Every structure is written in C-alpha cells, then in structure tokens.
mmCIF file of C-alpha atoms and ligand atoms in Angstrom:
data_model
loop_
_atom_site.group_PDB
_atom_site.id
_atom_site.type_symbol
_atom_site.label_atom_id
_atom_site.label_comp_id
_atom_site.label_asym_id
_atom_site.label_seq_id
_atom_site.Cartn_x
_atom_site.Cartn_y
_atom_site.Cartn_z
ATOM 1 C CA UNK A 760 23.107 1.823 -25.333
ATOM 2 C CA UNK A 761 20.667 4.276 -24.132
ATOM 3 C CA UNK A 762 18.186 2.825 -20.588
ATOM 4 C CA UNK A 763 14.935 4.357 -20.170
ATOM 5 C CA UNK A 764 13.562 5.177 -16.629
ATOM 6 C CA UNK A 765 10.127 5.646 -16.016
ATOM 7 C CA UNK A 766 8.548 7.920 -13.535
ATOM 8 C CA UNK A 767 4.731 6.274 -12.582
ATOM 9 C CA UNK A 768 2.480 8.918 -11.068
ATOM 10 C CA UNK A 769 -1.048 7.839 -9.675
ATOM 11 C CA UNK A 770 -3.329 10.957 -10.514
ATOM 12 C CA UNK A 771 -6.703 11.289 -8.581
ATOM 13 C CA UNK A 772 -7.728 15.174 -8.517
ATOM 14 C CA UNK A 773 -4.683 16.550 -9.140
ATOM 15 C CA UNK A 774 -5.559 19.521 -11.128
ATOM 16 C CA UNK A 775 -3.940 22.239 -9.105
ATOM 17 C CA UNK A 776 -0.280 20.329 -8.966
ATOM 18 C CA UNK A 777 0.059 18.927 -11.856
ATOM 19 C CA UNK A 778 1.409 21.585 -14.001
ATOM 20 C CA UNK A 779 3.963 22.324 -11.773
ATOM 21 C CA UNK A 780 4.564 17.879 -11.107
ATOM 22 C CA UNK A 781 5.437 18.529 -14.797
ATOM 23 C CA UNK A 782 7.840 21.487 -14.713
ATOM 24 C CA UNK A 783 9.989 20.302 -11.619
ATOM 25 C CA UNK A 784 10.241 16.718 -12.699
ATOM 26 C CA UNK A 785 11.053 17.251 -15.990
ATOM 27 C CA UNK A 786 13.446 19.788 -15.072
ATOM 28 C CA UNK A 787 15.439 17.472 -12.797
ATOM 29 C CA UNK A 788 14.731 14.414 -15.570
ATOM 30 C CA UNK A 789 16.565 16.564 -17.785
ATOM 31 C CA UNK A 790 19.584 16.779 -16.101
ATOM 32 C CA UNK A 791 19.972 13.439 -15.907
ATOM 33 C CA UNK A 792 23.414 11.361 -16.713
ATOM 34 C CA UNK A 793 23.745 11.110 -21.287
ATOM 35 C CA UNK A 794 22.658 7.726 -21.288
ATOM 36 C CA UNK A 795 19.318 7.632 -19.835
ATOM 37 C CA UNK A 796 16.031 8.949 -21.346
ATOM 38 C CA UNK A 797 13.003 8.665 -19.871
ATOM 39 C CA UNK A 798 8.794 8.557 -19.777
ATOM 40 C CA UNK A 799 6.912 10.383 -17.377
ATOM 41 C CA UNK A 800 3.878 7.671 -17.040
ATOM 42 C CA UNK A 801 0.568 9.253 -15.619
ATOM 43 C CA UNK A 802 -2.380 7.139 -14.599
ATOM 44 C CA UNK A 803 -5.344 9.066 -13.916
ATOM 45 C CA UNK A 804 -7.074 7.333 -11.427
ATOM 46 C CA UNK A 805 -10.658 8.440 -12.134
ATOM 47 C CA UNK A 806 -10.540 12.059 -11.647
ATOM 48 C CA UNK A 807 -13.306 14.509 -11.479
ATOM 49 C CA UNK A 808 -11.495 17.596 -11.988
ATOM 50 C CA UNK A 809 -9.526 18.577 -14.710
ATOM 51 C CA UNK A 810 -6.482 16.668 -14.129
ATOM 52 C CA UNK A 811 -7.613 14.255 -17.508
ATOM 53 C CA UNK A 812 -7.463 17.474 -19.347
ATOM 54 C CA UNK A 813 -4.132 19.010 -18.028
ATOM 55 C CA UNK A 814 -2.314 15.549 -18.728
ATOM 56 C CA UNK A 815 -3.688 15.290 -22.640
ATOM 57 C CA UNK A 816 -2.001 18.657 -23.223
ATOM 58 C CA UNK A 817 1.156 17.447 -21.388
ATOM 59 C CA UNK A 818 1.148 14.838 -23.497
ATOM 60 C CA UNK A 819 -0.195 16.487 -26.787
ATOM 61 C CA UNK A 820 3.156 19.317 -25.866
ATOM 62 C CA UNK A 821 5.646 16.423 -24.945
ATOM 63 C CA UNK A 822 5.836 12.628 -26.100
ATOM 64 C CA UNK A 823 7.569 11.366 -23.394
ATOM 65 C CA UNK A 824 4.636 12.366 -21.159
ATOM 66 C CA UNK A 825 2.365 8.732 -21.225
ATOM 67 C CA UNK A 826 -1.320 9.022 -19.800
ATOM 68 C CA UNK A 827 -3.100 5.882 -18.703
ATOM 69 C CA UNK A 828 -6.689 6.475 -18.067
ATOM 70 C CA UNK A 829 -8.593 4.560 -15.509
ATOM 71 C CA UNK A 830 -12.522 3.932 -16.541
ATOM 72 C CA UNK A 831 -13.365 5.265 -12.673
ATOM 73 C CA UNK A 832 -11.418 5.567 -9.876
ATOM 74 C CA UNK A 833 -9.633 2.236 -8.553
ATOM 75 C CA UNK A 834 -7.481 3.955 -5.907
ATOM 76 C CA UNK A 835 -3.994 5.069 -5.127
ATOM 77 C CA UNK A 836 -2.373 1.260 -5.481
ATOM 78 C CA UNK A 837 -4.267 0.005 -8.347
ATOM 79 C CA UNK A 838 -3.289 2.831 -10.496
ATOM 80 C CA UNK A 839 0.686 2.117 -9.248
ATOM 81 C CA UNK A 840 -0.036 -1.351 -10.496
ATOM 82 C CA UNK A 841 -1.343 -0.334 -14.113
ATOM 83 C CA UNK A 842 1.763 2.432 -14.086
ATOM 84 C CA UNK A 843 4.086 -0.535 -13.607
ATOM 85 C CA UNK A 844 2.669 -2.549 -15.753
ATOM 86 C CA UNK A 845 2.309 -0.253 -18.580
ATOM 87 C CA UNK A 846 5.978 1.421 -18.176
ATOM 88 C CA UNK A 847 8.914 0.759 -20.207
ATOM 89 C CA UNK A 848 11.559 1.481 -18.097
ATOM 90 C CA UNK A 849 14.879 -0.117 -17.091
ATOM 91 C CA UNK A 850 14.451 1.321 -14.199
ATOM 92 C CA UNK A 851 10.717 2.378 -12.823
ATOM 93 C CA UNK A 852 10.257 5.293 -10.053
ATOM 94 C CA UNK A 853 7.011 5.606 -8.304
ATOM 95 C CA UNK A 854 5.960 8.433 -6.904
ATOM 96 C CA UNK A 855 2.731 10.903 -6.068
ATOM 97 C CA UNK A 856 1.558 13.785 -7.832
ATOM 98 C CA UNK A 857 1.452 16.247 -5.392
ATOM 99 C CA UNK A 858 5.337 16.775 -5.183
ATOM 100 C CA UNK A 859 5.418 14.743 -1.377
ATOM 101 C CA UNK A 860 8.106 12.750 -2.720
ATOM 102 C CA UNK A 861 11.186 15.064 -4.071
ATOM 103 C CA UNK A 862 11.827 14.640 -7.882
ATOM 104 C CA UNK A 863 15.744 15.780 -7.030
ATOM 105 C CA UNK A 864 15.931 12.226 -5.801
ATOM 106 C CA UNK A 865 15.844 10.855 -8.811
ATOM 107 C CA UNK A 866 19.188 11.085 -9.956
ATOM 108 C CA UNK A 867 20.248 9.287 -6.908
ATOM 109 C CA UNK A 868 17.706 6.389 -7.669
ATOM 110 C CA UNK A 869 19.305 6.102 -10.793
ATOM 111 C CA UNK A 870 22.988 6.112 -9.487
ATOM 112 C CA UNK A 871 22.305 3.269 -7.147
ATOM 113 C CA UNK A 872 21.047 1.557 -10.103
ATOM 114 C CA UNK A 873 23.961 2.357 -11.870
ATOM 115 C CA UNK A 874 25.765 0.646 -8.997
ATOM 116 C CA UNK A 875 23.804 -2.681 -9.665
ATOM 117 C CA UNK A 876 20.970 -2.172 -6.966
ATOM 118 C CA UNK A 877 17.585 -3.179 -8.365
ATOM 119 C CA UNK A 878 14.917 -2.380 -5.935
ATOM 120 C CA UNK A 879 15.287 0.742 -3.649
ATOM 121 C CA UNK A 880 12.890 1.723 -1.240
ATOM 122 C CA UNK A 881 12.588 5.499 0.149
ATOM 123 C CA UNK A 882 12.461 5.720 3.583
ATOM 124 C CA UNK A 883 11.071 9.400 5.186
ATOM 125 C CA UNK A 884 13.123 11.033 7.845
ATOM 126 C CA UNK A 885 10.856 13.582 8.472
ATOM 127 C CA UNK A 886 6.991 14.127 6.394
ATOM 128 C CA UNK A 887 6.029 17.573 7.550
ATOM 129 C CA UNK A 888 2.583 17.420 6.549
ATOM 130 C CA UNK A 889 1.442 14.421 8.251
ATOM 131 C CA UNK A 890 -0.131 15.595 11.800
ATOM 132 C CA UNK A 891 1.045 13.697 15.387
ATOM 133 C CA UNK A 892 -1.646 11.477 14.824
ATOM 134 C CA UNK A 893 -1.100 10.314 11.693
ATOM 135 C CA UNK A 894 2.698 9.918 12.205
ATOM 136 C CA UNK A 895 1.881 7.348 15.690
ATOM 137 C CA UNK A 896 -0.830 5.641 13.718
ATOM 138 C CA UNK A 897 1.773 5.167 11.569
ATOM 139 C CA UNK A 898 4.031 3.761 13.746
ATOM 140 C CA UNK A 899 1.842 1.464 15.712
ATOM 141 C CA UNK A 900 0.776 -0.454 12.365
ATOM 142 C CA UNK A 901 3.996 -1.452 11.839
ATOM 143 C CA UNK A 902 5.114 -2.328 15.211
ATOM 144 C CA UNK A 903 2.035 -4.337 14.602
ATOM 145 C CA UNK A 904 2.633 -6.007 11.132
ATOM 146 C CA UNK A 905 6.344 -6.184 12.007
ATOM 147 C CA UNK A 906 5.274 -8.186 15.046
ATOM 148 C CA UNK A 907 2.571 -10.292 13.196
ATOM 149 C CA UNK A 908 3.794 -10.826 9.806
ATOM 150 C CA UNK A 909 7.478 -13.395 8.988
ATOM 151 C CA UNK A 910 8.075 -10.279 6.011
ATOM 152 C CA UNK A 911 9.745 -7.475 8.141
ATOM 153 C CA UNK A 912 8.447 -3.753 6.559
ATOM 154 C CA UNK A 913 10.879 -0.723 6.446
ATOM 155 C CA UNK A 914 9.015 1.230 9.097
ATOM 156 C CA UNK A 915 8.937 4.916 7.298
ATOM 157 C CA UNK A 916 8.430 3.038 3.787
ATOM 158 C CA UNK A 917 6.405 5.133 1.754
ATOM 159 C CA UNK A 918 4.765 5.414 -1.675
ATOM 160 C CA UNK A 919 7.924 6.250 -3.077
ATOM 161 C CA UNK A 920 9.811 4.062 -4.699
ATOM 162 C CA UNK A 921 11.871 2.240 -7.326
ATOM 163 C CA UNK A 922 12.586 -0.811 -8.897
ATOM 164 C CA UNK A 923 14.446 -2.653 -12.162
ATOM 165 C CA UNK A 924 12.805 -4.397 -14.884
ATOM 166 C CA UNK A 925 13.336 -7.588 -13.365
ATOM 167 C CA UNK A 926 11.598 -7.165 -9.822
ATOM 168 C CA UNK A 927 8.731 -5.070 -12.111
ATOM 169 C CA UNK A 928 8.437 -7.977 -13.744
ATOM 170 C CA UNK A 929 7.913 -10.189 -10.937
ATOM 171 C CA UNK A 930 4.842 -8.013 -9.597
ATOM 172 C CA UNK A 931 3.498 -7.803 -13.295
ATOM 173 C CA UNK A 932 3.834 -11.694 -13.227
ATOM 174 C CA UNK A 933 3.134 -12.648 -10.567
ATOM 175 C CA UNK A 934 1.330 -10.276 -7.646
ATOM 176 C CA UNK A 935 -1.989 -10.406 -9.139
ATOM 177 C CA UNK A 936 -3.591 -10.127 -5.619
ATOM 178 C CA UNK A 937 -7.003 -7.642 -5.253
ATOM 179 C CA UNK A 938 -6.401 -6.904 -1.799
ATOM 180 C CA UNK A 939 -3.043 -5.670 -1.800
ATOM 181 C CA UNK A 940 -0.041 -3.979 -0.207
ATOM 182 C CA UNK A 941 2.214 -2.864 -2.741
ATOM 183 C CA UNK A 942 4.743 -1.495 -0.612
ATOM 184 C CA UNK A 943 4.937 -4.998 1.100
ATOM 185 C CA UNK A 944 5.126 -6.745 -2.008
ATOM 186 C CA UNK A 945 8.124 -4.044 -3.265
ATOM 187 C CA UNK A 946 10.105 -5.066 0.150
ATOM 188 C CA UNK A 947 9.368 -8.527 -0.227
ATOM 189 C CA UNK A 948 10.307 -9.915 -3.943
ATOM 190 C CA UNK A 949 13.950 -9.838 -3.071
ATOM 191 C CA UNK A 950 16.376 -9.419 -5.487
ATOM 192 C CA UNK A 951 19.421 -6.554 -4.319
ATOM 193 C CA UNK A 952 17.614 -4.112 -1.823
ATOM 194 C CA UNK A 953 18.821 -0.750 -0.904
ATOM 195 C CA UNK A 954 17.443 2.333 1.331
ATOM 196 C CA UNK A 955 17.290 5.765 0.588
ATOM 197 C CA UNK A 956 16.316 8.835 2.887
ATOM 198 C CA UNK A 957 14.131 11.753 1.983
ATOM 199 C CA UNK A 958 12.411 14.517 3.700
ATOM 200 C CA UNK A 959 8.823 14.310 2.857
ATOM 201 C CA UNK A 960 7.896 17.978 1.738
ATOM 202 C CA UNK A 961 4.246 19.365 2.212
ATOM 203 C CA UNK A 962 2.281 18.616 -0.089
ATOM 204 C CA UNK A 963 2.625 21.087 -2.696
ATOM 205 C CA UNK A 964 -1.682 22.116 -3.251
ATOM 206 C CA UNK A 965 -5.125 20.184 -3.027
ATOM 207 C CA UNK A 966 -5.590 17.830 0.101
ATOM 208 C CA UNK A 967 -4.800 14.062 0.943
ATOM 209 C CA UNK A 968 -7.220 11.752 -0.940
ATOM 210 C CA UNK A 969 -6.968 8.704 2.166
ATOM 211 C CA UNK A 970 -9.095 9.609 4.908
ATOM 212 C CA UNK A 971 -8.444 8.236 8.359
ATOM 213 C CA UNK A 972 -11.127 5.586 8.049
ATOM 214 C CA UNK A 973 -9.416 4.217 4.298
ATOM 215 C CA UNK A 974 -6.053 4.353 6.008
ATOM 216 C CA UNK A 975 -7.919 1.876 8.859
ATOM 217 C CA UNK A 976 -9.524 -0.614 6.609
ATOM 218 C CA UNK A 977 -6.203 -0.678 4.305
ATOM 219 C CA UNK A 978 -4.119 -1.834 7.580
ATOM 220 C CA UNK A 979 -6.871 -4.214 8.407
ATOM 221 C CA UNK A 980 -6.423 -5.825 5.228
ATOM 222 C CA UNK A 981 -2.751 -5.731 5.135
ATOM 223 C CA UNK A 982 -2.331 -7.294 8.503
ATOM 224 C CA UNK A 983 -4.847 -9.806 7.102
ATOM 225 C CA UNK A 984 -2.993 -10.408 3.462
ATOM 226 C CA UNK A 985 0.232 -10.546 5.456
ATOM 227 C CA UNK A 986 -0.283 -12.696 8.390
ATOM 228 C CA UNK A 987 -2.728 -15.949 9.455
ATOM 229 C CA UNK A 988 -2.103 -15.231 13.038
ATOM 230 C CA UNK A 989 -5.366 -13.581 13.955
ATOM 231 C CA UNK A 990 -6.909 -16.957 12.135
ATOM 232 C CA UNK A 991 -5.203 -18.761 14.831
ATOM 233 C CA UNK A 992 -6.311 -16.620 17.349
ATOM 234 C CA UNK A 993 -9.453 -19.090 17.268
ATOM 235 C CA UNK A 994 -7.272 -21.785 18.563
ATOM 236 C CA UNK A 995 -5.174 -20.121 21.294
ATOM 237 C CA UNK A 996 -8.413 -18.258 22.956
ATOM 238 C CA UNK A 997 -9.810 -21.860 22.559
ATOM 239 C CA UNK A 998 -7.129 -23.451 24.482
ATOM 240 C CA UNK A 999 -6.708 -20.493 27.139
ATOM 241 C CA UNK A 1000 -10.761 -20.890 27.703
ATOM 242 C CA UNK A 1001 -10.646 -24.638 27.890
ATOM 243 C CA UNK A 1002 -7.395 -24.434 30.342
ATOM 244 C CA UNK A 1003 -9.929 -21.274 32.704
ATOM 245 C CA UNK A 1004 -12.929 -23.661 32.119
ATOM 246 C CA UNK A 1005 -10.989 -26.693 34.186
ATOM 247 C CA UNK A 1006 -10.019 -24.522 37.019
ATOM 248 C CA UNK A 1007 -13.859 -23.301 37.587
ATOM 249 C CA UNK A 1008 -15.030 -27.031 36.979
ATOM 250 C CA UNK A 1009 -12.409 -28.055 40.322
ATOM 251 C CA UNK A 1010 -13.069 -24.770 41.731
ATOM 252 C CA UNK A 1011 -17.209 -25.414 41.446
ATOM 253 C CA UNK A 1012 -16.803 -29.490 42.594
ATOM 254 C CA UNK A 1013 -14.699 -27.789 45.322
ATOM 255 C CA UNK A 1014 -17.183 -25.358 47.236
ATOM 256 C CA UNK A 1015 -20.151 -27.669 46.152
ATOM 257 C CA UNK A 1016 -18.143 -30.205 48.701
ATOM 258 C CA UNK A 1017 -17.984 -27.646 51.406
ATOM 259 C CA UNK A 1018 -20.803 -25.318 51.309
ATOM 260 C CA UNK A 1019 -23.385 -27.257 48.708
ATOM 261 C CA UNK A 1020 -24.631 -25.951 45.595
ATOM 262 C CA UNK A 1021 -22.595 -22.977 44.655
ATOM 263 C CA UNK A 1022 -24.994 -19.678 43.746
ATOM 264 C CA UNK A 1023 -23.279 -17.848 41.162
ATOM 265 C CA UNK A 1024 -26.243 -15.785 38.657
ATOM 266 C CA UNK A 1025 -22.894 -13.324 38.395
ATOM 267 C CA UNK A 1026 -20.141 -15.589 37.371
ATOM 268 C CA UNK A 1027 -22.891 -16.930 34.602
ATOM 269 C CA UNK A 1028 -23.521 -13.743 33.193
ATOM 270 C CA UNK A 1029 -20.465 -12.406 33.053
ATOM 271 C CA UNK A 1030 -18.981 -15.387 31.657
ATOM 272 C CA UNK A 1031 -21.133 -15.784 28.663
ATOM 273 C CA UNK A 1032 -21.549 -12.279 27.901
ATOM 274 C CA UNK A 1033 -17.384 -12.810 27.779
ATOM 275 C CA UNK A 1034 -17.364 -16.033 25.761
ATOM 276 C CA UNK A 1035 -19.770 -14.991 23.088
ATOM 277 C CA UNK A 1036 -17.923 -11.907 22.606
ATOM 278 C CA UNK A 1037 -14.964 -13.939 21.871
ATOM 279 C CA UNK A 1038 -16.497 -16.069 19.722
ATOM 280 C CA UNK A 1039 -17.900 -13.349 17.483
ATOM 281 C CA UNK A 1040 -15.009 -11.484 17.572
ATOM 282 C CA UNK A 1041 -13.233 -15.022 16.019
ATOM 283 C CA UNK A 1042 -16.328 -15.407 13.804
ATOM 284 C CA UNK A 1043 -15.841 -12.046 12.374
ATOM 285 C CA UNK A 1044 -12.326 -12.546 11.661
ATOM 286 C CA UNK A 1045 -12.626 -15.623 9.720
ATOM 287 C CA UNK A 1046 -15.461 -13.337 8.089
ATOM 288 C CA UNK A 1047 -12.865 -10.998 6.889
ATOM 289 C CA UNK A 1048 -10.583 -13.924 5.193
ATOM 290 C CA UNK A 1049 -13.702 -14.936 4.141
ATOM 291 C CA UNK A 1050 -14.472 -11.805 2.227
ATOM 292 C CA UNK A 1051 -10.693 -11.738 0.817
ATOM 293 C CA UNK A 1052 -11.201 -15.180 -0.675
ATOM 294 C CA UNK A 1053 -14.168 -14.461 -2.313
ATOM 295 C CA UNK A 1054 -12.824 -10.696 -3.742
ATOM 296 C CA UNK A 1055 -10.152 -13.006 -5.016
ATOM 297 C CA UNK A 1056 -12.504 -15.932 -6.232
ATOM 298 C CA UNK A 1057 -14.329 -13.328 -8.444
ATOM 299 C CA UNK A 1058 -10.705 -12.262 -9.878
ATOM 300 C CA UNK A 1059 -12.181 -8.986 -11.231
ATOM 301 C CA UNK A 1060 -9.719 -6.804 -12.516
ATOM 302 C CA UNK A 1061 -7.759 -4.469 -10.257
ATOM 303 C CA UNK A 1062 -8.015 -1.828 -12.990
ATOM 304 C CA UNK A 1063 -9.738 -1.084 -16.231
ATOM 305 C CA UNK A 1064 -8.143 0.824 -18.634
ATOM 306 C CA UNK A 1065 -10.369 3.419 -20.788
ATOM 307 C CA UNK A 1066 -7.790 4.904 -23.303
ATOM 308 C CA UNK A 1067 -4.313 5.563 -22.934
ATOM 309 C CA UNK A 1068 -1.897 8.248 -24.697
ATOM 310 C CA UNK A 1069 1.443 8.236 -26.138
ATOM 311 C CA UNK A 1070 1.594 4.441 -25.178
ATOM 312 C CA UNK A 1071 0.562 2.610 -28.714
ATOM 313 C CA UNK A 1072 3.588 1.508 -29.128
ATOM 314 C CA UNK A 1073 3.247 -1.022 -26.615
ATOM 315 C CA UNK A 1074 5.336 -3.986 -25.807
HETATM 316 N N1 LIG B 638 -4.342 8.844 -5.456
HETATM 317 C C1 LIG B 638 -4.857 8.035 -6.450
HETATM 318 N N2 LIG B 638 -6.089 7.450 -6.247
HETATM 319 C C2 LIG B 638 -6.786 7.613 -5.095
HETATM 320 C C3 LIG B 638 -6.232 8.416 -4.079
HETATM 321 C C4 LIG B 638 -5.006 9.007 -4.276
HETATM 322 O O1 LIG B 638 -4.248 7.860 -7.501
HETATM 323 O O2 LIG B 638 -7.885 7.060 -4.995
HETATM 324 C C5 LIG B 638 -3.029 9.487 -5.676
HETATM 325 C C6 LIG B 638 -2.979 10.984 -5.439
HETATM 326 O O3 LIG B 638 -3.342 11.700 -6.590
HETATM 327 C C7 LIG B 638 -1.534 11.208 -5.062
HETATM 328 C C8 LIG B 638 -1.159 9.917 -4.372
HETATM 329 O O4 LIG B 638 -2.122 8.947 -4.759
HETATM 330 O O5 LIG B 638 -0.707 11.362 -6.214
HETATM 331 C C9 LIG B 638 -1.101 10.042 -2.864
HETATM 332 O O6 LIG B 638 -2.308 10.570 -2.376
HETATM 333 P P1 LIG B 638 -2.349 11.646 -1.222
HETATM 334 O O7 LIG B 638 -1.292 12.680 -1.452
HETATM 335 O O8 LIG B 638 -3.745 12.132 -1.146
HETATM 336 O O9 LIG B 638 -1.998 10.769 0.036
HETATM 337 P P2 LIG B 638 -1.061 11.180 1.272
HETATM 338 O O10 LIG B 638 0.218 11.710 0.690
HETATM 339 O O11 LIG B 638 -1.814 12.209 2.024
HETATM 340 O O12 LIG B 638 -0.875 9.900 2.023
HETATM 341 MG MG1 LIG B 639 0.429 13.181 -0.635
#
C-alpha cells in the first residue's frame, strides 16, 4: 500500500524562492523510497507579492502541488496550523519556504518513520544566518521557559518539523488555542519522539518576516500560555513584602523607644515609589492573562481560508 507524506510550507512574500523551494524539494521528493508519494501543501499566508501567482502555476504544472490561500495574512504559525490541518499525509513535514530547513532531510524523516517514530523534531546545530544576537536571545528564552514551564522544550527546536497522522490529529483535535506555540505543542503531545540534526542554511533570497519586536511579544506569550508562575508572582512578592514590612514595623517601634519619633521622608518615598511599581508590574501581568482569556473567549478563527487549489478532494 502506497503512504503519502506531505510537505506544509507557510508562504508570506516568498516570490523570489519559491521557484527554486519547488525545484529542490521536488527533486529530493522524487527520489524518495517506491512506496511513498507525496503533496507539496502551500499556504500562502497573505502575500503581497507574487508568491499567490507563482504557486497557481505550480499547481496548474503539477497536481501534487496543493495551495491554501489565507484571506490576509495570519502569520507564520497559523498558516502551519491550516497546512496541517488541510494535509493528507501519513506522515506531515513542516518546513519554511525560503530553503532554511534542508529538503535532503526528508528522506531521513521518512526513514525514522519507517522505523515506527511518529513525531520528530529537528534540532539546528548550527543556523548561519541568524546574527549573535539572535542566536543568545535565543538561548535565554529557553533557559527561561525551560526553567518556568513543567513541558521541557528542545532548546535549538525550530520550525522544522514532522509528525504522523495520529499526533496531527491530536493538534487538529484538539490544540485549538489562539495564542499559540506550535513548536511546544509538537514536543508536548507525546506519542514516540525522536531528534534529528540539521545545519540551518542561509536563507536562500528575500529577508526574515519576524522582526525582533514579534520575536519579543511571541516569547511573552509563550512563557504566558506555558506557565502560571508569573501569576503567582503576586503571591510570593506579597509574602516577601509582608515578611520586609514586619522587620521595619520592630525596626520603627525600636528607634521610636530610643530616640522618639523616627524621621524618615526617604525611607517613605522610596518605599512606595518601590511598592507601587510592584504592584503594577503584578497588575499588568494578570492584564496579559487577561487579554489571552478574552482572545480566547472571542474564539475567532486562527485562519480564514479564501480558496484553495488542488485540494477538492477533501477528506
Ligand atoms: N511566514 C509566514 N507568515 C508570516 C511570516 C513568515 O507564513 O507572517 C513564513 C515565511 O514565508 C517563511 C517562514 O514563515 O516560509 C519563516 O519565516 P522567516 O524565514 O522570515 O523567519 P526566520 O527563518 O528568519 O525565523
Ligand atoms: Mg527563514
């Protein structure tokens, strides 16, 4: 019996790659093993170029290329989520456009699912496009959600990654969150988990789409969706205030015995300039649950889906 694998690609301005996406990745998808076809799945992610375009003669040329097209843009994980939940596949490989991750890795994706793994996560040894700063940043967040959250993260995790039909259909099921780490959901369904290695080539034309402040607000939220510690935080600065506030109360009774009423316009100021800093700093992170609640209260849709091609015969 022949198994399908299907290669998801998020598009967002891809114009100047995607032609040669195409070429290499088919080329290697064509070598693979007799029993395995495939789909190449793209999901244009509101593009403004002509990336649309390019993929609807793809897929006019070739039927197993598959174009999802966003209404606008929803971003990079959003059009993942529509690519997994529109492939296929036995087996589903996700990867970027812009030839970061290394098509000639997909025949060993497929051999460890040949040897009965069913999600595998690709680890970077090396990304040679990503600056000093980027590569630390990198680091530091998940020293930090490592540290904060009880689901431990593959450090070097990236984008890039596979899974089986069964763990795809766990997040189509059931990981219907709006604010969202897919990479943490990938590492945390379960099911037999393996590591790969790649070197993380340059990206191949155009420029990266997540600017330093998205790449900030998407930790924020991850350490948020991942972890109620900094909504204790309230509690333990409470307690370590409370446990301060007794030692100036004995300390104050103290020198009011010996030299009368203490002075102390400093110690005032400075302490509730302190304290109401705390507090707003607890205020505005119970703001920021606050705000997830509510983005999933309204349970808008994570994507909306304008046309597609080559997929009518859906499911
Ligand atoms: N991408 C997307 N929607 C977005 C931003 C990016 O679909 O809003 C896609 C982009 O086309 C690429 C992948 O996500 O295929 C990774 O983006 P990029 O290469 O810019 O990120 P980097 O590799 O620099 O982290
Ligand atoms: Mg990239």
């Amino acid at each position: 019996m022949s198994k399908l694998i299907s290669v998801v690609v998020s598009v967002y301005n891809e114009e100047l790659v995607l032609r040669e996406f195409y070429q290499e990745t088919g080329a290697v998808l064509n070598t693979l093993p007799e029993e395995w076809d495939y789909e190449l799945l793209f999901v244009n992610d509101g593009s403004r170029d002509k990336s649309l375009q390019i993929l609807r003669e793809l897929a006019e040329q070739d039927p197993k290329v598959k174009v999802v097209n966003f209404s606008r843009n929803f971003g990079h994980e959003a059009a993942m989520i529509a690519g997994i939940d529109h492939a296929n596949g036995d087996g589903i490989v996700c990867m970027d456009a812009d030839l970061q991750h290394p098509p000639e890795c997909i025949p060993q994706i497929i051999a460890k699912f040949e040897e009965g793994y069913e999600v595998i996560s690709m680890a970077r040894t090396r990304n040679k496009s990503a600056g000093l700063i980027k590569n630390i940043t990198s680091a530091g967040f998940y020293a930090l959600i490592n540290f904060l959250s009880d689901v431990k993260f593959q450090p070097n995790a990236s984008d890039f990654f596979a899974m089986n039909r069964a763990a795809a259909d766990v997040l189509r099921n059931n990981y219907r969150e709006k604010v969202r780490f897919l990479r943490g959901y990938v590492q945390s369904v379960g099911f037999e988990k393996t590591v790969l290695e790649y070197e993380a080539r340059p990206r191949f034309a155009g420029e990266s789409k997540y600017s330093i402040k998205s790449l900030f607000k998407f930790s924020i939220n991850t350490i948020l969706c991942f972890s109620d510690l900094p909504l204790k935080l309230g509690i333990y600065s409470g307690g370590a205030v409370a446990f301060f506030g007794m030692i100036m109360m004995l300390y104050t009774i103290w020198t009011w015995f010996h030299y009368g009423t203490p002075s102390g316009y400093a110690t005032i100021v400075v302490l509730i300039s302190f304290m109401f800093a705390m507090l707003f700093v607890i205020v505005g992170i119970i703001g920021e649950y606050i705000a997830i609640l509510f983005a999933e209260m309204k349970d808008r849709p994570i994507y909306i889906v304008k046309d597609t091609k080559n997929l009518e015969e859906k499911r």
